[in-house]
Tab-separated table of C-alpha atoms in Angstrom:
chain	number	residue	atom	x	y	z
A	19	MET	CA	97.797	78.334	60.280
A	20	ALA	CA	98.797	81.930	59.562
A	21	GLU	CA	95.576	83.076	61.168
A	22	ARG	CA	96.365	81.160	64.361
A	23	GLU	CA	99.846	82.646	64.456
A	24	HIS	CA	98.401	86.100	63.962
A	25	LEU	CA	95.895	85.532	66.767
A	26	ALA	CA	98.645	84.231	69.066
A	27	LYS	CA	100.860	87.217	68.285
A	28	THR	CA	98.009	89.665	68.855
A	29	THR	CA	97.142	88.028	72.174
A	30	LEU	CA	100.778	87.943	73.271
A	31	LEU	CA	101.373	91.599	72.439
A	32	MET	CA	98.142	92.643	74.130
A	33	THR	CA	99.182	90.681	77.232
A	34	CYS	CA	102.604	92.349	77.178
A	35	ARG	CA	100.973	95.775	76.904
A	36	LEU	CA	98.532	95.063	79.713
A	37	VAL	CA	101.240	93.613	81.987
A	38	GLY	CA	103.829	96.322	81.349
A	39	GLY	CA	101.344	99.205	81.360
A	40	GLY	CA	99.069	97.811	84.078
A	41	ALA	CA	101.934	97.363	86.531
A	42	PHE	CA	102.925	100.979	85.950
A	43	ILE	CA	99.402	102.302	86.500
A	44	VAL	CA	98.993	100.342	89.746
A	45	ALA	CA	102.470	101.361	90.962
A	46	ALA	CA	101.884	105.027	90.129
A	47	ALA	CA	98.459	105.096	91.803
A	48	MET	CA	99.953	103.609	94.971
A	49	LYS	CA	102.870	106.045	94.953
A	50	LEU	CA	100.682	109.096	94.403
A	51	ARG	CA	98.554	108.232	97.425
A	52	ASP	CA	101.444	109.351	99.604
A	53	VAL	CA	104.242	111.224	97.913
A	54	PRO	CA	106.092	112.158	101.153
A	55	ALA	CA	106.434	108.446	101.926
A	56	LEU	CA	107.773	107.930	98.424
A	57	MET	CA	110.345	110.666	99.057
A	58	LEU	CA	111.555	108.850	102.174
A	59	SER	CA	111.660	105.621	100.221
A	60	ILE	CA	113.744	107.183	97.430
A	61	GLU	CA	116.037	108.772	99.998
A	62	SER	CA	116.697	105.378	101.573
A	63	PHE	CA	118.238	104.170	98.291
A	64	GLU	CA	121.021	106.766	98.776
A	65	LEU	CA	121.354	107.313	95.038
A	66	LEU	CA	120.062	110.858	94.540
A	67	PRO	CA	120.975	114.208	96.068
A	68	ALA	CA	118.323	115.399	98.526
A	69	ALA	CA	117.422	118.401	96.358
A	70	LEU	CA	116.339	116.145	93.494
A	71	ILE	CA	114.237	113.708	95.515
A	72	PRO	CA	110.953	115.720	95.695
A	73	PHE	CA	111.123	116.395	91.940
A	74	VAL	CA	111.681	112.714	91.185
A	75	ALA	CA	108.963	111.629	93.642
A	76	TYR	CA	106.359	113.821	91.956
A	77	THR	CA	107.345	113.244	88.323
A	78	VAL	CA	108.160	109.520	88.173
A	79	PRO	CA	104.595	108.359	88.976
A	80	TRP	CA	103.191	110.657	86.272
A	81	VAL	CA	105.715	109.388	83.725
A	82	GLU	CA	104.553	105.898	84.711
A	83	ILE	CA	100.929	106.907	84.173
A	84	ALA	CA	101.636	108.535	80.785
A	85	SER	CA	103.533	105.538	79.439
A	86	GLY	CA	101.273	103.010	81.187
A	87	LEU	CA	98.050	104.440	79.759
A	88	ALA	CA	99.567	104.700	76.265
A	89	LEU	CA	100.735	101.088	76.519
A	90	ILE	CA	97.385	99.757	77.714
A	91	TYR	CA	95.466	101.487	74.935
A	92	GLY	CA	98.159	100.661	72.390
A	93	PHE	CA	98.612	104.313	71.488
A	94	TRP	CA	102.107	105.139	70.241
A	95	SER	CA	102.867	101.636	71.442
A	96	ARG	CA	106.547	101.440	70.515
A	97	SER	CA	107.391	104.826	72.028
A	98	ALA	CA	105.359	104.129	75.169
A	99	ALA	CA	107.020	100.724	75.508
A	100	ALA	CA	110.442	102.355	75.063
A	101	LEU	CA	109.703	104.904	77.783
A	102	ALA	CA	108.326	102.237	80.112
A	103	GLY	CA	111.275	99.965	79.305
A	104	VAL	CA	113.823	102.660	80.082
A	105	THR	CA	112.017	103.436	83.341
A	106	TYR	CA	111.952	99.749	84.308
A	107	LEU	CA	115.684	99.518	83.574
A	108	VAL	CA	116.399	102.531	85.781
A	109	PHE	CA	114.316	100.990	88.593
A	110	THR	CA	116.077	97.652	88.131
A	111	GLY	CA	119.480	99.333	88.289
A	112	ALA	CA	118.494	101.107	91.508
A	113	LEU	CA	117.267	97.872	93.095
A	114	ALA	CA	120.380	95.962	92.019
A	115	SER	CA	122.678	98.684	93.383
A	116	VAL	CA	120.950	98.482	96.755
A	117	LEU	CA	121.419	94.713	96.856
A	118	LEU	CA	125.042	94.907	95.713
A	119	ARG	CA	125.771	97.449	98.452
A	120	GLY	CA	124.299	95.042	100.984
A	121	MET	CA	121.603	97.490	102.089
A	122	GLU	CA	118.243	96.374	103.448
A	123	VAL	CA	115.796	98.900	102.051
A	124	ASP	CA	112.039	98.916	101.586
A	125	CYS	CA	111.298	98.608	97.892
A	126	GLY	CA	108.647	101.336	97.689
A	127	CYS	CA	108.009	100.005	94.174
A	128	PHE	CA	104.261	100.035	94.702
A	129	GLY	CA	104.162	102.864	97.219
A	130	ALA	CA	103.576	102.259	100.877
A	131	LEU	CA	100.718	99.834	100.376
A	132	THR	CA	102.822	96.751	99.801
A	133	GLY	CA	103.659	96.515	103.466
A	134	GLY	CA	107.190	97.790	102.993
A	135	GLY	CA	108.804	94.576	101.873
A	136	PRO	CA	112.574	94.791	101.531
A	137	VAL	CA	114.290	94.770	98.151
A	138	THR	CA	115.281	91.254	97.107
A	139	TRP	CA	116.658	89.730	93.923
A	140	LEU	CA	113.052	88.656	93.280
A	141	SER	CA	112.188	92.374	92.930
A	142	VAL	CA	114.921	92.642	90.280
A	143	VAL	CA	113.627	89.587	88.400
A	144	ARG	CA	110.056	90.937	88.553
A	145	ASN	CA	111.205	94.221	87.020
A	146	LEU	CA	113.099	92.370	84.303
A	147	VAL	CA	109.904	90.467	83.425
A	148	PHE	CA	108.073	93.785	83.061
A	149	PHE	CA	110.976	95.082	80.973
A	150	ALA	CA	110.801	91.995	78.720
A	151	ALA	CA	107.077	92.677	78.154
A	152	CYS	CA	107.916	96.241	77.105
A	153	ALA	CA	110.796	95.064	74.916
A	154	ALA	CA	108.422	92.763	73.028
A	155	VAL	CA	106.087	95.681	72.294
A	156	MET	CA	109.085	97.852	71.358
A	157	ALA	CA	110.182	95.255	68.822
A	158	CYS	CA	106.821	94.205	67.363
A	159	GLY	CA	104.519	97.166	68.003
A	160	GLY	CA	101.196	97.063	69.805
A	161	GLY	CA	99.616	94.354	67.615
A	162	THR	CA	96.288	94.508	65.841
A	163	ALA	CA	94.269	94.936	69.036
A	164	SER	CA	95.675	98.395	69.615
A	165	LEU	CA	94.668	101.964	69.015
A	166	ASP	CA	97.707	102.353	66.763
A	167	CYS	CA	96.423	99.655	64.445
A	168	SER	CA	92.938	101.170	64.321
A	169	LEU	CA	94.396	104.588	63.492
A	170	GLU	CA	96.854	103.214	60.911
A	171	SER	CA	94.143	101.273	59.135
A	172	ARG	CA	92.242	104.527	58.645
A	173	VAL	CA	95.168	106.416	57.147
A	174	PRO	CA	95.281	104.684	53.746
A	175	GLU	CA	91.533	105.223	53.372
A	176	SER	CA	91.779	108.921	54.027
A	177	ARG	CA	94.754	109.223	51.712
A	178	LEU	CA	92.849	107.373	49.021
A	179	ASP	CA	89.899	109.584	49.716
A	180	ARG	CA	91.998	112.722	49.263
A	181	PHE	CA	93.512	111.292	46.109
A	182	GLU	CA	90.102	110.580	44.646
A	183	ARG	CA	88.900	114.069	45.375
A	184	ARG	CA	91.721	115.754	43.540
A	185	PRO	CA	90.324	117.789	40.656
A	186	GLY	CA	89.921	115.700	37.630
A	187	THR	CA	90.282	112.404	39.420
A	188	ASP	CA	87.049	112.228	41.341
A	189	PRO	CA	84.615	110.166	39.270
A	190	ALA	CA	81.674	112.048	40.680
A	191	SER	CA	83.047	115.479	39.775
A	192	ALA	CA	84.238	114.164	36.423
A	193	ALA	CA	80.731	112.990	35.635
A	194	ALA	CA	79.304	116.340	36.652
A	195	GLU	CA	81.649	118.263	34.350
A	196	PRO	CA	80.207	118.961	30.927
A	197	ALA	CA	82.015	117.244	28.113
A	198	SER	CA	84.024	119.694	26.085
B	12	MET	CA	112.572	106.108	63.975
B	13	LYS	CA	112.456	109.876	64.287
B	14	THR	CA	108.694	109.716	64.805
B	15	HIS	CA	109.119	107.199	67.623
B	16	ALA	CA	111.770	109.381	69.277
B	17	ILE	CA	109.480	112.422	69.111
B	18	ARG	CA	106.567	110.439	70.542
B	19	PHE	CA	108.867	109.121	73.289
B	20	LEU	CA	109.810	112.675	74.191
B	21	VAL	CA	106.176	113.840	74.064
B	22	LEU	CA	105.095	111.108	76.506
B	23	LEU	CA	108.057	111.910	78.747
B	24	ALA	CA	107.246	115.624	78.628
B	25	ILE	CA	103.591	114.954	79.521
B	26	GLY	CA	104.671	112.903	82.551
B	27	LEU	CA	107.269	115.427	83.670
B	28	GLY	CA	104.944	118.383	83.078
B	29	VAL	CA	102.008	116.967	85.018
B	30	GLY	CA	104.359	115.743	87.748
B	31	LEU	CA	106.002	119.123	88.084
B	32	ALA	CA	102.599	120.840	88.274
B	33	HIS	CA	101.553	118.333	90.932
B	34	GLY	CA	104.800	119.019	92.790
B	35	LEU	CA	104.251	122.763	92.709
B	36	VAL	CA	100.760	122.272	94.158
B	37	GLY	CA	101.833	119.652	96.726
B	38	GLY	CA	105.056	121.389	97.744
B	39	LEU	CA	108.501	120.277	96.646
B	40	ASP	CA	109.803	119.891	100.183
B	41	MET	CA	111.128	116.806	101.851
B	42	PRO	CA	108.953	115.619	104.759
B	43	ARG	CA	110.330	116.379	108.211
B	44	LYS	CA	111.809	113.350	109.889
B	45	PRO	CA	111.489	112.367	113.535
B	46	LYS	CA	114.570	112.196	115.734
B	47	THR	CA	116.171	108.800	116.178
B	48	SER	CA	117.710	108.987	119.643
B	49	VAL	CA	115.175	107.929	122.228
B	50	PRO	CA	115.536	110.340	125.170
B	51	GLY	CA	116.096	109.077	128.662
B	52	ALA	CA	113.168	108.562	130.985
B	53	ALA	CA	112.640	110.201	134.360
B	54	PRO	CA	113.157	107.900	137.355
B	55	ALA	CA	110.237	105.575	137.828
B	56	PRO	CA	107.622	106.582	140.382
B	57	VAL	CA	107.516	104.249	143.369
B	58	ALA	CA	104.049	103.044	142.486
B	59	HIS	CA	105.324	101.643	139.191
B	60	ALA	CA	108.620	100.331	140.461
B	61	GLU	CA	107.850	96.647	140.094
B	62	PRO	CA	108.191	95.836	136.431
B	63	ALA	CA	109.151	92.239	137.114
B	64	ALA	CA	107.540	90.999	133.932
B	65	MET	CA	109.529	93.515	131.904
B	66	ASP	CA	112.885	92.620	133.356
B	67	PRO	CA	114.141	89.259	132.188
B	68	VAL	CA	117.023	87.465	133.787
B	69	ALA	CA	119.620	89.982	132.769
B	70	PRO	CA	123.140	89.455	134.063
B	71	GLU	CA	125.233	92.595	134.240
B	72	THR	CA	127.207	91.659	131.149
B	73	VAL	CA	124.028	91.378	129.105
B	74	GLU	CA	122.701	94.616	130.582
B	75	ALA	CA	125.908	96.399	129.576
B	76	ALA	CA	125.539	95.169	125.998
B	77	ILE	CA	122.069	96.694	125.715
B	78	SER	CA	122.167	99.995	123.897
B	79	GLU	CA	121.343	103.266	125.586
B	80	GLU	CA	118.402	103.649	123.242
B	81	LEU	CA	116.963	100.335	124.310
B	82	LYS	CA	117.454	101.111	127.982
B	83	ASN	CA	115.668	104.419	127.536
B	84	LEU	CA	112.824	102.773	125.671
B	85	ARG	CA	112.465	100.121	128.344
B	86	ALA	CA	112.381	102.801	131.028
B	87	HIS	CA	109.639	104.669	129.170
B	88	VAL	CA	107.617	101.482	128.739
B	89	GLU	CA	108.007	100.573	132.377
B	90	ASN	CA	107.183	104.052	133.617
B	91	GLY	CA	104.446	104.765	131.124
B	92	THR	CA	106.116	108.036	130.205
B	93	ALA	CA	105.757	107.639	126.461
B	94	ILE	CA	103.206	106.446	123.970
B	95	VAL	CA	104.821	103.654	121.998
B	96	LEU	CA	103.583	103.002	118.459
B	97	ASP	CA	104.177	99.865	116.405
B	98	ALA	CA	104.266	100.720	112.698
B	99	ARG	CA	104.489	97.136	111.427
B	100	THR	CA	101.683	95.159	109.838
B	101	PHE	CA	98.782	93.953	111.976
B	102	ASP	CA	99.892	90.314	111.716
B	103	GLU	CA	103.387	91.170	112.935
B	104	TYR	CA	101.921	93.297	115.715
B	105	ALA	CA	99.527	90.553	116.805
B	106	GLU	CA	102.332	88.006	116.801
B	107	GLY	CA	104.248	90.042	119.330
B	108	HIS	CA	104.884	93.659	120.227
B	109	ILE	CA	106.487	95.804	122.893
B	110	PRO	CA	104.172	95.875	125.937
B	111	SER	CA	101.652	98.716	125.881
B	112	ALA	CA	102.542	99.601	122.276
B	113	PHE	CA	99.659	100.620	120.036
B	114	HIS	CA	99.300	99.431	116.472
B	115	ALA	CA	99.827	102.424	114.179
B	116	PRO	CA	100.596	101.310	110.626
B	117	PHE	CA	101.543	103.841	108.014
B	118	GLU	CA	98.577	102.752	105.872
B	119	ALA	CA	96.221	104.378	108.399
B	120	PHE	CA	97.451	107.778	107.173
B	121	ILE	CA	96.813	107.172	103.492
B	122	GLY	CA	93.915	109.329	102.381
B	123	GLN	CA	92.542	109.606	105.905
B	124	VAL	CA	93.229	110.736	109.429
B	125	PRO	CA	93.716	107.849	111.868
B	126	ASP	CA	91.108	107.586	114.614
B	127	TYR	CA	93.727	107.910	117.324
B	128	MET	CA	94.949	111.319	116.176
B	129	ASP	CA	92.440	113.045	118.460
B	130	MET	CA	93.964	111.279	121.434
B	131	LEU	CA	97.526	112.141	120.384
B	132	LEU	CA	96.644	115.751	119.619
B	133	ALA	CA	95.055	116.159	123.057
B	134	ASP	CA	98.617	116.389	124.397
B	135	PRO	CA	100.950	117.368	121.541
B	136	ASP	CA	103.941	117.498	123.899
B	137	GLN	CA	103.529	113.875	124.875
B	138	LEU	CA	106.623	111.817	124.058
B	139	ILE	CA	105.886	109.382	121.247
B	140	ILE	CA	108.239	106.568	120.266
B	141	VAL	CA	107.643	104.707	117.001
B	142	TYR	CA	109.267	101.449	115.986
B	143	CYS	CA	108.965	98.903	113.211
B	144	GLY	CA	110.962	95.898	112.057
B	145	GLY	CA	114.404	97.339	112.671
B	146	GLY	CA	117.210	97.266	110.118
B	147	ASP	CA	116.404	99.655	107.314
B	148	CYS	CA	112.658	99.484	107.881
B	149	HIS	CA	111.175	102.904	107.140
B	150	ALA	CA	107.597	102.441	108.358
B	151	SER	CA	108.397	104.007	111.735
B	152	GLU	CA	110.059	106.985	110.068
B	153	SER	CA	107.054	107.424	107.761
B	154	VAL	CA	104.604	107.280	110.671
B	155	GLY	CA	106.794	109.707	112.632
B	156	SER	CA	106.854	112.131	109.695
B	157	GLN	CA	103.076	111.945	109.402
B	158	LEU	CA	102.635	112.693	113.101
B	159	MET	CA	104.930	115.715	112.740
B	160	GLU	CA	102.800	116.896	109.815
B	161	TYR	CA	99.902	117.010	112.270
B	162	GLY	CA	101.890	119.177	114.654
B	163	ILE	CA	103.120	116.526	117.068
B	164	GLU	CA	106.757	117.434	117.579
B	165	ASN	CA	107.994	115.150	120.342
B	166	VAL	CA	108.315	112.113	118.101
B	167	PHE	CA	111.228	109.692	118.186
B	168	VAL	CA	112.008	106.593	116.166
B	169	PHE	CA	113.505	103.582	117.892
B	170	GLU	CA	115.785	102.378	115.113
B	171	GLY	CA	116.514	98.974	116.590
B	172	GLY	CA	112.846	98.143	116.239
B	173	TYR	CA	111.112	95.028	117.487
B	174	PRO	CA	114.100	92.725	116.736
B	175	ALA	CA	116.355	94.709	119.106
B	176	TRP	CA	113.708	94.465	121.834
B	177	THR	CA	113.296	90.692	121.508
B	178	GLU	CA	117.046	90.061	121.095
B	179	ALA	CA	117.562	91.794	124.443
B	180	GLY	CA	115.194	89.233	125.925
B	181	PHE	CA	112.581	91.732	127.046
B	182	ALA	CA	109.001	90.624	127.549
B	183	VAL	CA	106.505	91.051	124.748
B	184	GLU	CA	102.749	91.164	124.442
B	185	THR	CA	100.727	89.321	121.841
B	186	GLY	CA	97.284	89.832	120.392
B	187	GLY	CA	95.458	92.593	118.593
B	188	GLY	CA	95.273	95.237	121.269
B	189	SER	CA	93.263	98.414	120.856
B	190	TRP	CA	93.513	102.145	121.307
């Protein structure tokens, strides 16, 4: 029973990582294919001063890639999920503000390749689903099918190894020492 | 907790650092935007003065309600004094577009140079009017910006887009069309 629960949890966390991180990678790749278009898209939200827009347009996709890749591989899972979660919340806030102001703006969420669909409440719900996936990883970690888990499982061994090699404690060296 | 915060900041710094480097290489400038007031057209030559299909039953009151932009665009379409580009999707274009408009989606500029650029660059002073779905649609603005990147300066965006054209009752063309 416990084994099934463990398997279910591992699968669920892996799915959350792949969904949250995968969406970011796809979105970033689309955005980076045409950054000037992304700048125009950000400008249409009327939330940022013009001087900041190019900086945001170039850095946001790379932040998405950094957190997305870390999430997919399960490396620093909680931190990556936190970064992705914060980013999703910022995006969701921007989308909601556009809708509350009654503006009809192209989402630009996945660059220009999505056909320029307007922002709808469905876009907000979609982002909240991605945020929920990240929140799950933030709370529970990356699960056993993650790079974190593989690295953590090696740490006790190495520590034990170091402990055993301390002078006087290593059986091999103790055996080699002549009895006094 | 502290470890997670440090890792969070490291990931953020990696993203910001690479992004900033990319920005410095790509240029941290906003793209130039095309103008949005469609200029007036010269009087129609006599040979083209019979645009019956273009002119729906338009009582004077309706004609007065049509914006100056739309009137100018119609004059350009009738007189053939501008190249009109439709920046919407192919399905939307095929369903109906402004007569003589060419399909020029923004996607055609992504990672490539559209085939029709040679034709447009042959006369860089040619008036080009781009439209899309109206409202806050930005496809026309994006296409216009791309054209200006290639050195075509006489680019205008018709902000009313296809909805304004159809709401005025002007004739439309359907089908795929070609360059």
